[in-house]
Amino acid sequence: MEDSKKTLNFIEEIIEEDIRNGKHGGRVHTRFPPEPNGYLHIGHAKSICLNFGLAVKYKGKANLRFDDTNPVTEDTEYVEAIKTDIRWLGFDWDDREYFASDYFERLFQFALQLIDSGKAYVDDSSSEDIASLKKGPTESGIESPYRNRPPEENRQLFLRMRAGEFPEGSRVLRAKIDMTSPNMHLRDPVLYRILYKEHHRTGNKWCIYPMYDFAHGQCDSIEGITHSICTLEFENHKPLYNWFIRELGIFPSQQYEFARLNLSYTVMSKRKLLKIVNEGLVEGWDDPRMPTIAAFRRKGYTPASIRNFASLVGVAKRDNVIDLSLLEHSVREDLNKIALRKMVVKDPLRLTLTDYNQEGEQVEIENNPEDESSGSRSVNFSRNLYIEREDFMENAPSNFFRLKPGGMVRLKGAYIIICNKVVKDTQGHIVELQCSHIPESRSGSDHSGIKVKSTIHWVEASTSVDVELRLYDRLFSVEDPNSKDDFMQFINPDSLKIEKYAKAEASLMQPEPDQHYQFVRLGYFKSDPDSKSGVPVFNRTVTLKDGWAKSKQKTD
RNA sequence: UGACCCAUGGUGUAACGGUAGCACUACAGAUUUUGGUUCUGUCUGUUAAGGUUCGAAUCCUUAUGGGUCAACCA
């Protein structure tokens, strides 16, 4: 995908070392293993780019495998959404689409193998008893009274568990490892539990389901995954996975852990995102304020910008919180090159050119100054215009370069104008500006010799169309809401601002659904699916960098 | 106070015993018919203390700080 940097991240170093040593014949095979119980977020995007990117870089393969071992939370709705997101990001798994549930029978056989070799037993204890005998990390656990059942009895019991002879929760299958291990995962972990739940793929075929720890590593092994890449919190599980590989004598996939992505001003855990959705603080998983891939897509991010972001953040083992500004930088960089420029006034103020007596005319404005091949377009111009309310200030400070009484600005692509009169209503609100123009300053044939400090955008009044602008801000008002238990307290109440009465140049009446726009001086925008009922709706992908807003903020 | 992991500018990330670099941010300036873009420049860093070495961000020890683990979740 993106050009590889000269320096390698630690996983690439391991892979190149493995290739040099001819490990697995130099084969590189990774996988992305989502659980279909929620939508993918930008943190998953990092993992997707890593796993699929590594396969591309080292001419290997990457599988898509759904870790669907818990039927109570999983659903096909999520399976489809996840596939859509990965494809949108630009990655392909060919026909290598797998499900942990595809391997249920083999996993069951693995369990029997452990039972027969005396390495697993059926435990009749309650979950409370199992938990309490495990003890805490600072003291040894105590062995279960069922721990020394003979293999043959365990086999019969486990078979009967599968046959549905026991009630849910009455028994589990556990590995027989070491109740005194300082690693909690080695204290006879549960391998199978009884669950009378319909599975989204296997239906009612099973009433026992493997635990993640008993499934994940073996699935990797079955698929011949060479480099099993996951996040840091699974580091303590690795000794257990290696124990399974050894006891079962199966393909030795090797796990490597990297630090998950955290983004400032947002949360990344599925649990927290689900809560935000369920409590109605956003419209849904693809609400553009969410950090999900679906939300970024709807907001107007490009796959390339997210891939580039993933490469900018790097891969390491240190906990991190990435500046939101890096993501924004990445999308601006991409959009600047491809977004068609349009003029839209979000908060319109009437402006009349009192000395402009023509019917009106067409002015020619470039579609993208960064891309000559994008050409130009004709824009209607007349004596009746709208400009941005905030581009006028009655008592302006000296560093305000836009319109002020007696001041001059250029109307983008048209004339230099002078503000002569401010018209107010009875309450003193400004309702109109009366200006005159300098005919010889017309863009393209300017021989006025006048230099102005500022160029502002505008739209012609009679041909303008009404559009709705949805302006987004960070979801949280604090930089690291993840660190707060009561993270919901820090939701930004102003994360969405809707401009219902924006005026746009006529061409935006029928926006191209896939086109990215830059509304000059306002930011990058993309049409929203809500646009159907006559009024076009645009999501602001990201603002433009704004030196003026920044300097204003400082003096406030 | 058990085990495992981590520690480089404001934020990320390089440097593999030999000049601490890159990106983002911030700041300053130039250019600009978007206070955008582009260009130039500036600020800020090896957690601490010992050791090994001609030489340590890098190796060792200890301390300190942070993270993960005690679901029949993944």
PDB file of N, CA and C in Angstrom, chain A residues 101-161:
ATOM      1  N   SER A 101     -16.207 -20.757  14.316  1.00  0.00           N
ATOM      2  CA  SER A 101     -17.262 -21.777  14.381  1.00  0.00           C
ATOM      3  C   SER A 101     -17.096 -22.856  13.310  1.00  0.00           C
ATOM      4  N   ASP A 102     -16.340 -22.542  12.235  1.00  0.00           N
ATOM      5  CA  ASP A 102     -16.031 -23.585  11.248  1.00  0.00           C
ATOM      6  C   ASP A 102     -15.220 -24.711  11.879  1.00  0.00           C
ATOM      7  N   TYR A 103     -14.530 -24.381  12.960  1.00  0.00           N
ATOM      8  CA  TYR A 103     -13.590 -25.332  13.563  1.00  0.00           C
ATOM      9  C   TYR A 103     -14.127 -25.969  14.834  1.00  0.00           C
ATOM     10  N   PHE A 104     -15.402 -25.779  15.114  1.00  0.00           N
ATOM     11  CA  PHE A 104     -15.927 -26.294  16.386  1.00  0.00           C
ATOM     12  C   PHE A 104     -15.667 -27.798  16.555  1.00  0.00           C
ATOM     13  N   GLU A 105     -15.864 -28.553  15.483  1.00  0.00           N
ATOM     14  CA  GLU A 105     -15.665 -29.992  15.602  1.00  0.00           C
ATOM     15  C   GLU A 105     -14.202 -30.319  15.900  1.00  0.00           C
ATOM     16  N   ARG A 106     -13.296 -29.613  15.208  1.00  0.00           N
ATOM     17  CA  ARG A 106     -11.873 -29.887  15.450  1.00  0.00           C
ATOM     18  C   ARG A 106     -11.451 -29.465  16.854  1.00  0.00           C
ATOM     19  N   LEU A 107     -12.020 -28.366  17.299  1.00  0.00           N
ATOM     20  CA  LEU A 107     -11.688 -27.907  18.647  1.00  0.00           C
ATOM     21  C   LEU A 107     -12.188 -28.927  19.677  1.00  0.00           C
ATOM     22  N   PHE A 108     -13.347 -29.462  19.377  1.00  0.00           N
ATOM     23  CA  PHE A 108     -13.898 -30.490  20.266  1.00  0.00           C
ATOM     24  C   PHE A 108     -12.948 -31.688  20.329  1.00  0.00           C
ATOM     25  N   GLN A 109     -12.421 -32.082  19.182  1.00  0.00           N
ATOM     26  CA  GLN A 109     -11.476 -33.194  19.151  1.00  0.00           C
ATOM     27  C   GLN A 109     -10.190 -32.858  19.915  1.00  0.00           C
ATOM     28  N   PHE A 110      -9.758 -31.613  19.786  1.00  0.00           N
ATOM     29  CA  PHE A 110      -8.580 -31.175  20.564  1.00  0.00           C
ATOM     30  C   PHE A 110      -8.854 -31.354  22.048  1.00  0.00           C
ATOM     31  N   ALA A 111     -10.059 -31.002  22.451  1.00  0.00           N
ATOM     32  CA  ALA A 111     -10.416 -31.113  23.869  1.00  0.00           C
ATOM     33  C   ALA A 111     -10.362 -32.578  24.316  1.00  0.00           C
ATOM     34  N   LEU A 112     -10.896 -33.464  23.458  1.00  0.00           N
ATOM     35  CA  LEU A 112     -10.850 -34.898  23.804  1.00  0.00           C
ATOM     36  C   LEU A 112      -9.408 -35.368  23.926  1.00  0.00           C
ATOM     37  N   GLN A 113      -8.584 -34.847  23.041  1.00  0.00           N
ATOM     38  CA  GLN A 113      -7.164 -35.220  23.072  1.00  0.00           C
ATOM     39  C   GLN A 113      -6.548 -34.851  24.425  1.00  0.00           C
ATOM     40  N   LEU A 114      -6.868 -33.656  24.899  1.00  0.00           N
ATOM     41  CA  LEU A 114      -6.338 -33.229  26.200  1.00  0.00           C
ATOM     42  C   LEU A 114      -6.900 -34.094  27.322  1.00  0.00           C
ATOM     43  N   ILE A 115      -8.179 -34.391  27.224  1.00  0.00           N
ATOM     44  CA  ILE A 115      -8.812 -35.229  28.254  1.00  0.00           C
ATOM     45  C   ILE A 115      -8.110 -36.584  28.316  1.00  0.00           C
ATOM     46  N   ASP A 116      -7.919 -37.181  27.140  1.00  0.00           N
ATOM     47  CA  ASP A 116      -7.328 -38.519  27.094  1.00  0.00           C
ATOM     48  C   ASP A 116      -5.904 -38.553  27.619  1.00  0.00           C
ATOM     49  N   SER A 117      -5.213 -37.452  27.446  1.00  0.00           N
ATOM     50  CA  SER A 117      -3.836 -37.440  27.953  1.00  0.00           C
ATOM     51  C   SER A 117      -3.778 -36.906  29.384  1.00  0.00           C
ATOM     52  N   GLY A 118      -4.929 -36.817  30.010  1.00  0.00           N
ATOM     53  CA  GLY A 118      -4.952 -36.388  31.401  1.00  0.00           C
ATOM     54  C   GLY A 118      -4.657 -34.918  31.616  1.00  0.00           C
ATOM     55  N   LYS A 119      -4.847 -34.109  30.583  1.00  0.00           N
ATOM     56  CA  LYS A 119      -4.519 -32.689  30.685  1.00  0.00           C
ATOM     57  C   LYS A 119      -5.759 -31.792  30.749  1.00  0.00           C
ATOM     58  N   ALA A 120      -6.912 -32.430  30.861  1.00  0.00           N
ATOM     59  CA  ALA A 120      -8.136 -31.634  30.997  1.00  0.00           C
ATOM     60  C   ALA A 120      -9.150 -32.449  31.786  1.00  0.00           C
ATOM     61  N   TYR A 121     -10.018 -31.761  32.501  1.00  0.00           N
ATOM     62  CA  TYR A 121     -11.008 -32.455  33.323  1.00  0.00           C
ATOM     63  C   TYR A 121     -12.308 -31.673  33.374  1.00  0.00           C
ATOM     64  N   VAL A 122     -13.356 -32.421  33.618  1.00  0.00           N
ATOM     65  CA  VAL A 122     -14.670 -31.792  33.777  1.00  0.00           C
ATOM     66  C   VAL A 122     -14.820 -31.396  35.243  1.00  0.00           C
ATOM     67  N   ASP A 123     -15.214 -30.150  35.418  1.00  0.00           N
ATOM     68  CA  ASP A 123     -15.355 -29.623  36.771  1.00  0.00           C
ATOM     69  C   ASP A 123     -16.830 -29.324  37.035  1.00  0.00           C
ATOM     70  N   ASP A 124     -17.372 -29.873  38.106  1.00  0.00           N
ATOM     71  CA  ASP A 124     -18.784 -29.666  38.438  1.00  0.00           C
ATOM     72  C   ASP A 124     -18.992 -28.452  39.345  1.00  0.00           C
ATOM     73  N   SER A 125     -17.902 -27.767  39.661  1.00  0.00           N
ATOM     74  CA  SER A 125     -18.024 -26.624  40.579  1.00  0.00           C
ATOM     75  C   SER A 125     -18.824 -25.492  39.936  1.00  0.00           C
ATOM     76  N   SER A 126     -19.397 -24.672  40.799  1.00  0.00           N
ATOM     77  CA  SER A 126     -20.087 -23.485  40.302  1.00  0.00           C
ATOM     78  C   SER A 126     -19.042 -22.465  39.859  1.00  0.00           C
ATOM     79  N   SER A 127     -19.466 -21.507  39.051  1.00  0.00           N
ATOM     80  CA  SER A 127     -18.497 -20.508  38.583  1.00  0.00           C
ATOM     81  C   SER A 127     -17.952 -19.704  39.758  1.00  0.00           C
ATOM     82  N   GLU A 128     -18.799 -19.521  40.797  1.00  0.00           N
ATOM     83  CA  GLU A 128     -18.333 -18.793  41.980  1.00  0.00           C
ATOM     84  C   GLU A 128     -17.218 -19.576  42.674  1.00  0.00           C
ATOM     85  N   ASP A 129     -17.412 -20.879  42.809  1.00  0.00           N
ATOM     86  CA  ASP A 129     -16.402 -21.698  43.466  1.00  0.00           C
ATOM     87  C   ASP A 129     -15.100 -21.721  42.663  1.00  0.00           C
ATOM     88  N   ILE A 130     -15.257 -21.827  41.357  1.00  0.00           N
ATOM     89  CA  ILE A 130     -14.052 -21.840  40.529  1.00  0.00           C
ATOM     90  C   ILE A 130     -13.286 -20.536  40.707  1.00  0.00           C
ATOM     91  N   ALA A 131     -14.017 -19.442  40.694  1.00  0.00           N
ATOM     92  CA  ALA A 131     -13.365 -18.137  40.831  1.00  0.00           C
ATOM     93  C   ALA A 131     -12.692 -18.012  42.186  1.00  0.00           C
ATOM     94  N   SER A 132     -13.373 -18.457  43.241  1.00  0.00           N
ATOM     95  CA  SER A 132     -12.790 -18.232  44.562  1.00  0.00           C
ATOM     96  C   SER A 132     -11.581 -19.139  44.794  1.00  0.00           C
ATOM     97  N   LEU A 133     -11.604 -20.346  44.219  1.00  0.00           N
ATOM     98  CA  LEU A 133     -10.445 -21.232  44.392  1.00  0.00           C
ATOM     99  C   LEU A 133      -9.246 -20.769  43.565  1.00  0.00           C
ATOM    100  N   LYS A 134      -9.522 -19.967  42.567  1.00  0.00           N
ATOM    101  CA  LYS A 134      -8.410 -19.446  41.758  1.00  0.00           C
ATOM    102  C   LYS A 134      -7.559 -18.488  42.577  1.00  0.00           C
ATOM    103  N   LYS A 135      -8.212 -17.814  43.520  1.00  0.00           N
ATOM    104  CA  LYS A 135      -7.535 -16.815  44.352  1.00  0.00           C
ATOM    105  C   LYS A 135      -7.016 -15.643  43.514  1.00  0.00           C
ATOM    106  N   GLY A 136      -6.336 -14.734  44.212  1.00  0.00           N
ATOM    107  CA  GLY A 136      -5.824 -13.545  43.512  1.00  0.00           C
ATOM    108  C   GLY A 136      -4.422 -13.768  43.018  1.00  0.00           C
ATOM    109  N   PRO A 137      -3.901 -12.806  42.283  1.00  0.00           N
ATOM    110  CA  PRO A 137      -2.563 -12.937  41.683  1.00  0.00           C
ATOM    111  C   PRO A 137      -1.444 -13.020  42.713  1.00  0.00           C
ATOM    112  N   THR A 138      -1.703 -12.555  43.929  1.00  0.00           N
ATOM    113  CA  THR A 138      -0.613 -12.541  44.901  1.00  0.00           C
ATOM    114  C   THR A 138      -0.580 -13.792  45.778  1.00  0.00           C
ATOM    115  N   GLU A 139      -1.539 -14.701  45.572  1.00  0.00           N
ATOM    116  CA  GLU A 139      -1.499 -15.943  46.362  1.00  0.00           C
ATOM    117  C   GLU A 139      -1.801 -17.139  45.465  1.00  0.00           C
ATOM    118  N   SER A 140      -1.422 -18.301  45.916  1.00  0.00           N
ATOM    119  CA  SER A 140      -1.650 -19.504  45.133  1.00  0.00           C
ATOM    120  C   SER A 140      -3.123 -19.884  45.101  1.00  0.00           C
ATOM    121  N   GLY A 141      -3.538 -20.503  43.996  1.00  0.00           N
ATOM    122  CA  GLY A 141      -4.889 -21.019  43.920  1.00  0.00           C
ATOM    123  C   GLY A 141      -4.965 -22.402  44.535  1.00  0.00           C
ATOM    124  N   ILE A 142      -6.178 -22.897  44.681  1.00  0.00           N
ATOM    125  CA  ILE A 142      -6.383 -24.218  45.289  1.00  0.00           C
ATOM    126  C   ILE A 142      -7.032 -25.124  44.251  1.00  0.00           C
ATOM    127  N   GLU A 143      -6.602 -26.382  44.242  1.00  0.00           N
ATOM    128  CA  GLU A 143      -7.101 -27.307  43.236  1.00  0.00           C
ATOM    129  C   GLU A 143      -8.555 -27.676  43.463  1.00  0.00           C
ATOM    130  N   SER A 144      -9.268 -27.858  42.394  1.00  0.00           N
ATOM    131  CA  SER A 144     -10.669 -28.240  42.456  1.00  0.00           C
ATOM    132  C   SER A 144     -10.798 -29.688  42.932  1.00  0.00           C
ATOM    133  N   PRO A 145     -11.836 -29.980  43.697  1.00  0.00           N
ATOM    134  CA  PRO A 145     -12.052 -31.369  44.127  1.00  0.00           C
ATOM    135  C   PRO A 145     -12.287 -32.329  42.960  1.00  0.00           C
ATOM    136  N   TYR A 146     -12.619 -31.804  41.798  1.00  0.00           N
ATOM    137  CA  TYR A 146     -12.887 -32.665  40.636  1.00  0.00           C
ATOM    138  C   TYR A 146     -11.659 -32.847  39.750  1.00  0.00           C
ATOM    139  N   ARG A 147     -10.560 -32.249  40.186  1.00  0.00           N
ATOM    140  CA  ARG A 147      -9.383 -32.168  39.334  1.00  0.00           C
ATOM    141  C   ARG A 147      -8.795 -33.526  38.955  1.00  0.00           C
ATOM    142  N   ASN A 148      -8.965 -34.515  39.836  1.00  0.00           N
ATOM    143  CA  ASN A 148      -8.300 -35.783  39.570  1.00  0.00           C
ATOM    144  C   ASN A 148      -9.231 -36.886  39.082  1.00  0.00           C
ATOM    145  N   ARG A 149     -10.292 -36.469  38.446  1.00  0.00           N
ATOM    146  CA  ARG A 149     -11.158 -37.470  37.820  1.00  0.00           C
ATOM    147  C   ARG A 149     -10.363 -38.237  36.768  1.00  0.00           C
ATOM    148  N   PRO A 150     -10.601 -39.544  36.668  1.00  0.00           N
ATOM    149  CA  PRO A 150      -9.875 -40.299  35.639  1.00  0.00           C
ATOM    150  C   PRO A 150     -10.286 -39.863  34.237  1.00  0.00           C
ATOM    151  N   PRO A 151      -9.348 -39.964  33.286  1.00  0.00           N
ATOM    152  CA  PRO A 151      -9.613 -39.533  31.915  1.00  0.00           C
ATOM    153  C   PRO A 151     -10.894 -40.131  31.337  1.00  0.00           C
ATOM    154  N   GLU A 152     -11.131 -41.396  31.579  1.00  0.00           N
ATOM    155  CA  GLU A 152     -12.298 -42.024  30.968  1.00  0.00           C
ATOM    156  C   GLU A 152     -13.599 -41.400  31.467  1.00  0.00           C
ATOM    157  N   GLU A 153     -13.626 -41.076  32.758  1.00  0.00           N
ATOM    158  CA  GLU A 153     -14.819 -40.428  33.317  1.00  0.00           C
ATOM    159  C   GLU A 153     -14.995 -39.037  32.715  1.00  0.00           C
ATOM    160  N   ASN A 154     -13.861 -38.321  32.586  1.00  0.00           N
ATOM    161  CA  ASN A 154     -13.916 -36.990  31.990  1.00  0.00           C
ATOM    162  C   ASN A 154     -14.457 -37.059  30.560  1.00  0.00           C
ATOM    163  N   ARG A 155     -13.978 -38.044  29.823  1.00  0.00           N
ATOM    164  CA  ARG A 155     -14.409 -38.207  28.434  1.00  0.00           C
ATOM    165  C   ARG A 155     -15.925 -38.412  28.368  1.00  0.00           C
ATOM    166  N   GLN A 156     -16.430 -39.325  29.214  1.00  0.00           N
ATOM    167  CA  GLN A 156     -17.877 -39.601  29.218  1.00  0.00           C
ATOM    168  C   GLN A 156     -18.681 -38.357  29.567  1.00  0.00           C
ATOM    169  N   LEU A 157     -18.197 -37.672  30.600  1.00  0.00           N
ATOM    170  CA  LEU A 157     -18.881 -36.450  31.051  1.00  0.00           C
ATOM    171  C   LEU A 157     -18.891 -35.386  29.942  1.00  0.00           C
ATOM    172  N   PHE A 158     -17.764 -35.237  29.287  1.00  0.00           N
ATOM    173  CA  PHE A 158     -17.648 -34.195  28.255  1.00  0.00           C
ATOM    174  C   PHE A 158     -18.544 -34.526  27.065  1.00  0.00           C
ATOM    175  N   LEU A 159     -18.577 -35.819  26.718  1.00  0.00           N
ATOM    176  CA  LEU A 159     -19.467 -36.261  25.648  1.00  0.00           C
ATOM    177  C   LEU A 159     -20.924 -35.953  26.007  1.00  0.00           C
ATOM    178  N   ARG A 160     -21.244 -36.183  27.257  1.00  0.00           N
ATOM    179  CA  ARG A 160     -22.626 -35.931  27.701  1.00  0.00           C
ATOM    180  C   ARG A 160     -22.926 -34.430  27.772  1.00  0.00           C
ATOM    181  N   MET A 161     -21.902 -33.663  28.068  1.00  0.00           N
ATOM    182  CA  MET A 161     -22.086 -32.192  28.018  1.00  0.00           C
ATOM    183  C   MET A 161     -22.506 -31.794  26.609  1.00  0.00           C
TER     184      MET A 161
END
